[in-house]
CSV table of C-alpha atoms in Angstrom, one decimal:
chain,number,residue,atom,x,y,z
A,1,MET,CA,-45.5,-30.2,-5.3
A,2,THR,CA,-43.8,-27.4,-7.3
A,3,SER,CA,-40.9,-28.5,-9.3
A,4,PRO,CA,-37.6,-26.5,-8.8
A,5,ALA,CA,-36.9,-23.8,-11.3
A,6,PRO,CA,-34.4,-24.8,-14.0
A,7,PRO,CA,-30.9,-23.5,-13.5
A,8,LEU,CA,-29.9,-20.3,-15.3
A,9,SER,CA,-27.7,-20.6,-18.3
A,10,VAL,CA,-24.4,-18.9,-18.1
A,11,SER,CA,-25.7,-16.1,-20.4
A,12,ASP,CA,-28.8,-15.6,-18.2
A,13,ALA,CA,-26.7,-15.6,-15.0
A,14,VAL,CA,-24.2,-13.1,-16.5
A,15,GLU,CA,-27.1,-10.8,-17.6
A,16,ALA,CA,-28.6,-11.0,-14.1
A,17,LEU,CA,-25.3,-10.2,-12.5
A,18,SER,CA,-24.8,-7.2,-14.9
A,19,ARG,CA,-28.1,-5.8,-13.8
A,20,LEU,CA,-27.0,-6.0,-10.2
A,21,LEU,CA,-23.7,-4.4,-11.0
A,22,ARG,CA,-25.3,-1.4,-12.6
A,23,ALA,CA,-26.8,-0.3,-9.3
A,24,PRO,CA,-24.5,1.8,-7.1
A,25,PRO,CA,-23.2,-0.4,-4.3
A,26,ASP,CA,-24.4,1.9,-1.6
A,27,ALA,CA,-27.9,1.8,-3.1
A,28,GLN,CA,-28.4,-1.9,-3.1
A,29,SER,CA,-30.8,-3.8,-0.9
A,30,PRO,CA,-29.2,-6.4,1.4
A,31,ALA,CA,-30.8,-9.1,-0.8
A,32,ASP,CA,-29.3,-7.6,-4.0
A,33,SER,CA,-25.9,-7.3,-2.4
A,34,LEU,CA,-26.0,-10.9,-1.4
A,35,ASP,CA,-27.1,-12.0,-4.9
A,36,GLU,CA,-24.2,-10.0,-6.4
A,37,ALA,CA,-21.7,-11.6,-4.0
A,38,ARG,CA,-23.0,-15.1,-5.0
A,39,GLY,CA,-23.0,-14.2,-8.7
A,40,LEU,CA,-19.4,-13.0,-8.6
A,41,GLU,CA,-18.3,-16.1,-6.7
A,42,GLY,CA,-20.0,-18.3,-9.3
A,43,LEU,CA,-18.5,-16.4,-12.2
A,44,ALA,CA,-15.0,-16.7,-10.7
A,45,VAL,CA,-15.5,-20.4,-10.3
A,46,ALA,CA,-16.7,-20.8,-13.8
A,47,LEU,CA,-13.8,-18.8,-15.3
A,48,ALA,CA,-11.2,-20.5,-13.1
A,49,SER,CA,-12.7,-23.9,-14.2
A,50,GLY,CA,-12.1,-23.1,-17.9
A,51,HIS,CA,-15.2,-21.2,-19.1
A,52,ASP,CA,-14.1,-19.2,-22.1
A,53,PRO,CA,-15.7,-15.7,-22.1
A,54,ALA,CA,-15.1,-15.4,-25.8
A,55,ALA,CA,-16.9,-18.7,-26.6
A,56,GLY,CA,-20.6,-19.3,-27.1
A,57,SER,CA,-23.3,-17.4,-29.0
A,58,GLU,CA,-23.0,-13.8,-30.0
A,59,ALA,CA,-25.4,-12.9,-27.2
A,60,SER,CA,-23.5,-14.7,-24.5
A,61,VAL,CA,-20.2,-13.0,-25.6
A,62,SER,CA,-21.9,-9.6,-25.7
A,63,ALA,CA,-23.3,-10.2,-22.2
A,64,MET,CA,-19.9,-11.1,-20.8
A,65,ARG,CA,-18.4,-8.0,-22.2
A,66,GLU,CA,-21.2,-5.8,-20.8
A,67,LEU,CA,-20.6,-7.4,-17.4
A,68,PHE,CA,-16.9,-6.6,-17.6
A,69,ARG,CA,-17.7,-3.0,-18.4
A,70,ALA,CA,-20.0,-2.8,-15.4
A,71,LEU,CA,-17.3,-4.4,-13.2
A,72,VAL,CA,-14.9,-1.7,-14.3
A,73,THR,CA,-17.1,1.4,-14.4
A,74,GLU,CA,-19.7,0.7,-11.7
A,75,ARG,CA,-17.4,-1.1,-9.2
A,76,LEU,CA,-13.6,-0.6,-9.6
A,77,MET,CA,-14.1,3.1,-10.5
A,78,SER,CA,-16.9,3.8,-8.0
A,79,PRO,CA,-16.0,6.0,-5.0
A,80,SER,CA,-16.4,3.3,-2.5
A,81,TYR,CA,-14.0,1.0,-4.4
A,82,VAL,CA,-11.5,3.8,-5.2
A,83,ALA,CA,-11.4,4.8,-1.5
A,84,ALA,CA,-8.4,3.6,0.4
A,85,PRO,CA,-8.9,0.6,2.6
A,86,GLY,CA,-10.2,1.5,6.0
A,87,GLU,CA,-11.6,4.9,4.9
A,88,ASP,CA,-15.2,5.9,5.7
A,89,GLY,CA,-17.4,4.7,2.9
A,90,ALA,CA,-14.9,2.3,1.5
A,91,ALA,CA,-16.2,-1.0,0.1
A,92,SER,CA,-15.6,-4.1,2.2
A,93,ALA,CA,-12.5,-6.1,1.6
A,94,GLU,CA,-14.6,-9.1,0.6
A,95,SER,CA,-16.4,-7.1,-2.1
A,96,VAL,CA,-13.2,-5.7,-3.5
A,97,LEU,CA,-11.6,-9.1,-3.6
A,98,ARG,CA,-14.6,-10.7,-5.4
A,99,VAL,CA,-14.6,-8.0,-8.1
A,100,LEU,CA,-10.8,-8.1,-8.6
A,101,GLN,CA,-10.8,-11.9,-8.9
A,102,CYS,CA,-13.4,-11.8,-11.7
A,103,ALA,CA,-11.6,-8.9,-13.4
A,104,ARG,CA,-8.3,-10.7,-13.3
A,105,LEU,CA,-9.7,-13.9,-14.7
A,106,LEU,CA,-11.4,-12.0,-17.6
A,107,LEU,CA,-8.2,-10.2,-18.4
A,108,ARG,CA,-6.7,-13.4,-19.5
A,109,ASP,CA,-8.5,-12.6,-22.8
A,110,ARG,CA,-6.9,-9.8,-24.7
A,111,TRP,CA,-10.2,-8.2,-25.6
A,112,PHE,CA,-10.8,-7.4,-22.0
A,113,VAL,CA,-7.3,-5.9,-21.6
A,114,ARG,CA,-8.0,-3.6,-24.5
A,115,GLU,CA,-11.3,-2.6,-23.0
A,116,LEU,CA,-9.9,-1.9,-19.6
A,117,VAL,CA,-7.2,0.4,-21.2
A,118,ALA,CA,-9.8,2.1,-23.3
A,119,VAL,CA,-11.9,3.2,-20.2
A,120,ASP,CA,-10.5,6.6,-19.2
A,121,GLY,CA,-9.1,6.5,-15.7
A,122,ALA,CA,-9.5,2.7,-15.2
A,123,VAL,CA,-5.8,1.8,-15.1
A,124,ALA,CA,-5.1,4.8,-12.9
A,125,ALA,CA,-7.8,3.8,-10.5
A,126,LEU,CA,-6.3,0.3,-10.2
A,127,GLY,CA,-2.9,1.8,-9.9
A,128,GLY,CA,-4.0,3.8,-6.9
A,129,LYS,CA,-5.6,0.7,-5.3
A,130,TYR,CA,-2.3,-1.2,-6.0
A,131,ARG,CA,-0.3,1.5,-4.3
A,132,ALA,CA,-2.7,1.8,-1.3
A,133,TYR,CA,-2.7,-2.0,-0.6
A,134,ALA,CA,1.1,-2.1,-1.0
A,135,VAL,CA,1.4,0.6,1.7
A,136,ARG,CA,-1.0,-1.3,3.9
A,137,HIS,CA,1.2,-4.4,3.4
A,138,TRP,CA,4.2,-2.7,4.9
A,139,ASP,CA,2.1,-1.1,7.7
A,140,ALA,CA,1.1,-4.5,8.8
A,141,ASP,CA,4.7,-5.6,8.9
A,142,ASP,CA,5.6,-2.5,10.9
A,143,ASP,CA,2.9,-3.2,13.5
A,144,ALA,CA,4.0,-6.9,13.7
A,145,ALA,CA,7.5,-5.7,14.5
A,146,ALA,CA,6.2,-3.2,17.1
A,147,ALA,CA,4.1,-5.9,18.7
A,148,ALA,CA,7.2,-8.3,18.8
A,149,GLY,CA,9.2,-5.5,20.4
A,150,GLY,CA,6.5,-5.0,23.2
A,151,GLU,CA,5.3,-1.6,22.0
A,152,LYS,CA,2.3,-0.6,23.9
A,153,ASP,CA,1.1,2.5,22.0
A,154,GLU,CA,-2.7,2.6,22.0
A,155,ARG,CA,-3.0,3.8,18.5
A,156,ALA,CA,-0.8,0.9,17.2
A,157,ARG,CA,-3.1,-1.5,19.0
A,158,ASP,CA,-6.2,0.1,17.4
A,159,ASP,CA,-4.6,0.0,14.0
A,160,ARG,CA,-3.8,-3.7,14.4
A,161,GLY,CA,-7.3,-4.3,15.4
A,162,ASP,CA,-8.6,-2.6,12.3
A,163,ARG,CA,-6.3,-4.7,10.1
A,164,ALA,CA,-7.3,-7.9,11.9
A,165,LYS,CA,-10.9,-7.3,10.8
A,166,SER,CA,-9.8,-7.6,7.2
A,167,ALA,CA,-8.1,-10.9,6.5
A,168,PHE,CA,-8.0,-10.1,2.7
A,169,GLY,CA,-5.3,-7.5,2.4
A,170,VAL,CA,-2.6,-9.8,1.0
A,171,GLU,CA,-5.1,-11.6,-1.2
A,172,ILE,CA,-6.3,-8.2,-2.7
A,173,LEU,CA,-2.7,-7.1,-3.2
A,174,SER,CA,-1.9,-10.4,-4.9
A,175,GLU,CA,-4.8,-10.0,-7.2
A,176,LEU,CA,-3.8,-6.4,-8.1
A,177,ALA,CA,-0.2,-7.5,-8.6
A,178,SER,CA,-1.4,-10.3,-10.9
A,179,VAL,CA,-3.6,-7.9,-12.9
A,180,PHE,CA,-0.6,-5.6,-13.5
A,181,LYS,CA,1.6,-8.5,-14.4
A,182,LYS,CA,-0.9,-9.4,-17.1
A,183,LEU,CA,-1.2,-5.8,-18.3
A,184,ALA,CA,2.5,-5.4,-18.5
A,185,SER,CA,2.9,-8.6,-20.4
A,186,ASP,CA,0.5,-7.4,-23.1
A,187,GLY,CA,2.4,-4.4,-24.4
A,188,GLU,CA,0.5,-4.3,-27.6
A,189,SER,CA,-2.9,-3.8,-25.8
A,190,CYS,CA,-1.5,-1.9,-22.8
A,191,PRO,CA,1.5,0.3,-23.7
A,192,TRP,CA,4.2,0.7,-21.0
A,193,ARG,CA,3.4,4.4,-20.7
A,194,VAL,CA,-0.1,3.7,-19.4
A,195,LEU,CA,1.4,1.6,-16.5
A,196,HIS,CA,4.2,4.1,-15.9
A,197,ASP,CA,1.7,6.9,-15.5
A,198,ALA,CA,-0.2,4.8,-13.0
A,199,ALA,CA,3.0,4.5,-10.9
A,200,VAL,CA,3.1,0.7,-11.4
A,201,PRO,CA,6.9,0.5,-11.7
A,202,THR,CA,7.2,2.4,-8.4
A,203,THR,CA,4.7,0.2,-6.6
A,204,ALA,CA,6.2,-3.0,-8.0
A,205,ALA,CA,9.8,-1.9,-7.0
A,206,GLY,CA,8.5,-1.2,-3.5
A,207,LEU,CA,7.4,-4.8,-3.2
A,208,LEU,CA,10.8,-6.3,-3.8
A,209,PRO,CA,11.5,-6.8,0.0
A,210,THR,CA,8.2,-8.7,0.5
A,211,ARG,CA,8.4,-12.3,1.9
A,212,ASP,CA,5.2,-13.3,0.0
A,213,ALA,CA,6.3,-15.5,-2.9
A,214,SER,CA,3.3,-14.7,-5.2
A,215,LEU,CA,3.7,-10.9,-4.7
A,216,LEU,CA,7.4,-11.1,-5.3
A,217,ALA,CA,7.1,-13.1,-8.5
A,218,SER,CA,4.5,-10.8,-9.9
A,219,ALA,CA,6.5,-7.7,-9.0
A,220,LEU,CA,9.7,-9.1,-10.7
A,221,VAL,CA,7.9,-10.1,-13.9
A,222,THR,CA,6.1,-6.8,-14.1
A,223,LEU,CA,9.4,-4.9,-13.7
A,224,CYS,CA,11.3,-7.1,-16.2
A,225,VAL,CA,8.7,-6.4,-18.9
A,226,LEU,CA,8.5,-2.7,-18.2
A,227,VAL,CA,12.2,-2.0,-17.8
A,228,ALA,CA,12.8,-3.9,-21.1
A,229,ALA,CA,10.2,-1.6,-22.7
A,230,SER,CA,11.6,1.7,-21.4
A,231,GLU,CA,14.5,3.0,-19.3
A,232,GLU,CA,12.0,5.3,-17.5
A,233,CYS,CA,10.5,2.3,-15.8
A,234,ALA,CA,13.9,1.6,-14.2
A,235,VAL,CA,14.0,4.9,-12.3
A,236,PRO,CA,12.2,3.7,-9.2
A,237,LEU,CA,14.8,0.9,-8.8
A,238,LEU,CA,17.6,3.4,-9.0
A,239,ALA,CA,15.9,6.1,-6.8
A,240,SER,CA,15.3,3.9,-3.8
A,241,ASP,CA,17.0,0.8,-2.3
A,242,GLY,CA,15.5,-1.4,-5.1
A,243,LEU,CA,18.8,-2.5,-6.5
A,244,ASP,CA,20.0,-3.5,-3.0
A,245,HIS,CA,17.0,-5.8,-2.6
A,246,LEU,CA,17.4,-7.0,-6.2
A,247,LEU,CA,21.0,-8.1,-5.5
A,248,HIS,CA,19.9,-9.8,-2.3
A,249,ILE,CA,17.2,-11.8,-4.2
A,250,PHE,CA,19.7,-12.7,-7.0
A,251,LEU,CA,22.3,-13.9,-4.5
A,252,GLU,CA,20.2,-15.6,-1.8
A,253,TYR,CA,16.8,-16.7,-3.2
A,254,ALA,CA,15.7,-20.0,-4.8
A,255,PRO,CA,16.3,-20.5,-8.5
A,256,PRO,CA,12.9,-19.2,-9.9
A,257,PHE,CA,13.4,-15.9,-8.1
A,258,LYS,CA,17.1,-15.8,-8.8
A,259,HIS,CA,16.4,-16.2,-12.5
A,260,LEU,CA,13.9,-13.4,-12.6
A,261,ALA,CA,16.1,-11.1,-10.5
A,262,GLY,CA,19.0,-12.0,-12.8
A,263,ASP,CA,16.9,-10.9,-15.9
A,264,LEU,CA,16.0,-7.7,-14.2
A,265,LEU,CA,19.6,-7.0,-13.0
A,266,HIS,CA,20.8,-7.6,-16.6
A,267,LEU,CA,18.3,-5.0,-17.9
A,268,VAL,CA,19.3,-2.5,-15.3
A,269,CYS,CA,23.0,-2.9,-15.9
A,270,ARG,CA,22.5,-1.9,-19.5
A,271,LEU,CA,21.9,1.6,-18.2
A,272,ARG,CA,24.8,3.8,-17.2
A,273,ASP,CA,23.1,4.9,-13.9
A,274,GLY,CA,22.3,1.2,-13.2
A,275,ARG,CA,25.9,0.1,-13.6
A,276,ARG,CA,27.0,3.0,-11.4
A,277,GLU,CA,24.6,2.0,-8.6
A,278,VAL,CA,25.5,-1.7,-8.8
A,279,ARG,CA,29.2,-0.7,-8.4
A,280,ARG,CA,28.4,1.6,-5.5
A,281,LEU,CA,26.6,-1.2,-3.7
A,282,GLY,CA,29.6,-3.6,-4.2
A,283,GLY,CA,27.5,-5.7,-6.6
A,284,VAL,CA,30.4,-6.7,-8.8
A,285,THR,CA,32.3,-8.2,-5.9
A,286,LEU,CA,29.1,-9.9,-4.6
A,287,VAL,CA,28.3,-11.4,-8.0
A,288,LEU,CA,31.9,-12.5,-8.6
A,289,GLY,CA,31.7,-14.3,-5.2
A,290,SER,CA,28.5,-16.1,-6.3
A,291,LEU,CA,30.0,-17.5,-9.5
A,292,HIS,CA,31.1,-20.7,-7.9
A,293,ALA,CA,27.8,-21.3,-6.2
A,294,ALA,CA,26.0,-20.7,-9.5
A,295,SER,CA,28.1,-23.1,-11.4
A,296,GLY,CA,25.4,-25.7,-11.4
A,297,ASP,CA,22.7,-23.3,-12.5
A,298,GLU,CA,23.4,-22.2,-16.1
A,299,ILE,CA,20.7,-19.5,-16.0
A,300,ALA,CA,22.1,-17.9,-12.9
A,301,LEU,CA,25.6,-18.3,-14.1
A,302,GLU,CA,24.8,-16.5,-17.3
A,303,ALA,CA,23.1,-13.7,-15.4
A,304,SER,CA,26.1,-13.4,-13.1
A,305,LEU,CA,28.6,-13.2,-16.0
A,306,ARG,CA,26.4,-10.6,-17.8
A,307,CYS,CA,26.3,-8.5,-14.6
A,308,VAL,CA,30.1,-8.7,-14.2
A,309,LEU,CA,30.7,-7.8,-17.9
A,310,TYR,CA,28.3,-4.9,-17.8
A,311,THR,CA,29.5,-3.4,-14.6
A,312,GLY,CA,33.2,-3.9,-15.1
A,313,PRO,CA,35.4,-1.2,-16.6
A,314,HIS,CA,35.1,-0.2,-20.3
A,315,THR,CA,31.6,-1.7,-20.8
A,316,THR,CA,29.8,1.3,-22.2
A,317,ALA,CA,29.7,-0.2,-25.7
A,318,LEU,CA,28.4,-3.6,-24.6
A,319,ALA,CA,25.0,-4.5,-25.9
A,320,TRP,CA,23.7,-8.0,-25.1
C-alpha cells in the first residue's frame, strides 16, 4: 500500500497557489480552477487563524509577498474581476469573494498596504468594484420594495432572478468596505488623496442608509478618518442627503453607531458648509432635543454639545 503524500508546508502551498494565480482565470483548466479555489480557502483559514504572513523564513515571507502581488495584478486587476457584477465575462461572485477575503486578511500587515498602493491602478480598480457593489446593494433593495408592492414588471423579475443566483453580493461589499476601512486607517501607507481619487468617500457616504451593521460601521469609520484628513472628503456628505442620514444615525441608533456618527458630525460641523447644512436640516433643534436622552451616555452627550456649539451663532472661531 502506498503511503499518503506528506502535507505541503505553508511555504510550498503558497508557492503552488501563486503558480495557479499567474495563469489568466479564463485560461485555467477546471482542475486548476478548483485547486485555486481550495488554495484560497485554505489560505484564508490560515490567516484568520493567526498565521503571520511576515513570520517564518525569508523564503516563506517572499513567497507570501509574491502571492499577494499575483492576487492583485492577476486577479483583482484582471478584466474578469474588474467587470461589473453580472456583466458578460465577469468572474463568479464566489471567486471574487475568495480573492477579496485573502487580500483583506493580508492587508492587516502594513507591508501589503504599501504594496497595494504602489501597484498603479490597484486602488482605483478596487474603488470601482466597491462602487459597483454598492449600487447593486441598493438595486436589490429597490427590487425587494417593488416585489412587496406587487410590481409585476417582467424585467424586474428577471433582474431579481439574476441577483438570486449570487448570494454573495453583501459579503463582497462587506469585504470591500473592510478593505477601505483598513486603507483609510493607515494614512501613512495610503494617503487620503489615493482613496479620494478612487471615489471612496462618495461610495462610503452612499452606504449611510444601509441596514447592514457591518457595512455601516465600516462606512462610518472610513468617513471619520478621511474627513479628519481633508475637508475634500466631506464634500459627498454635503452634496447629497448624507448629513440627513448621519443625523438620523446619531439620534436613533445604538451607542456604537451613535458614537461614530457623533465623531463624524463633529468633524463636519467644523466646516462652514457643514454647519450651514446642519442648520438647514434643523439639526440643532434635533440635537438639543436629544440632550436629555443622551445624559446617561457621556460620549453621545459630548458629541451633542459639540454639535450645538459648532452650529450655534458666532461659532466660526471655535476649534475643538
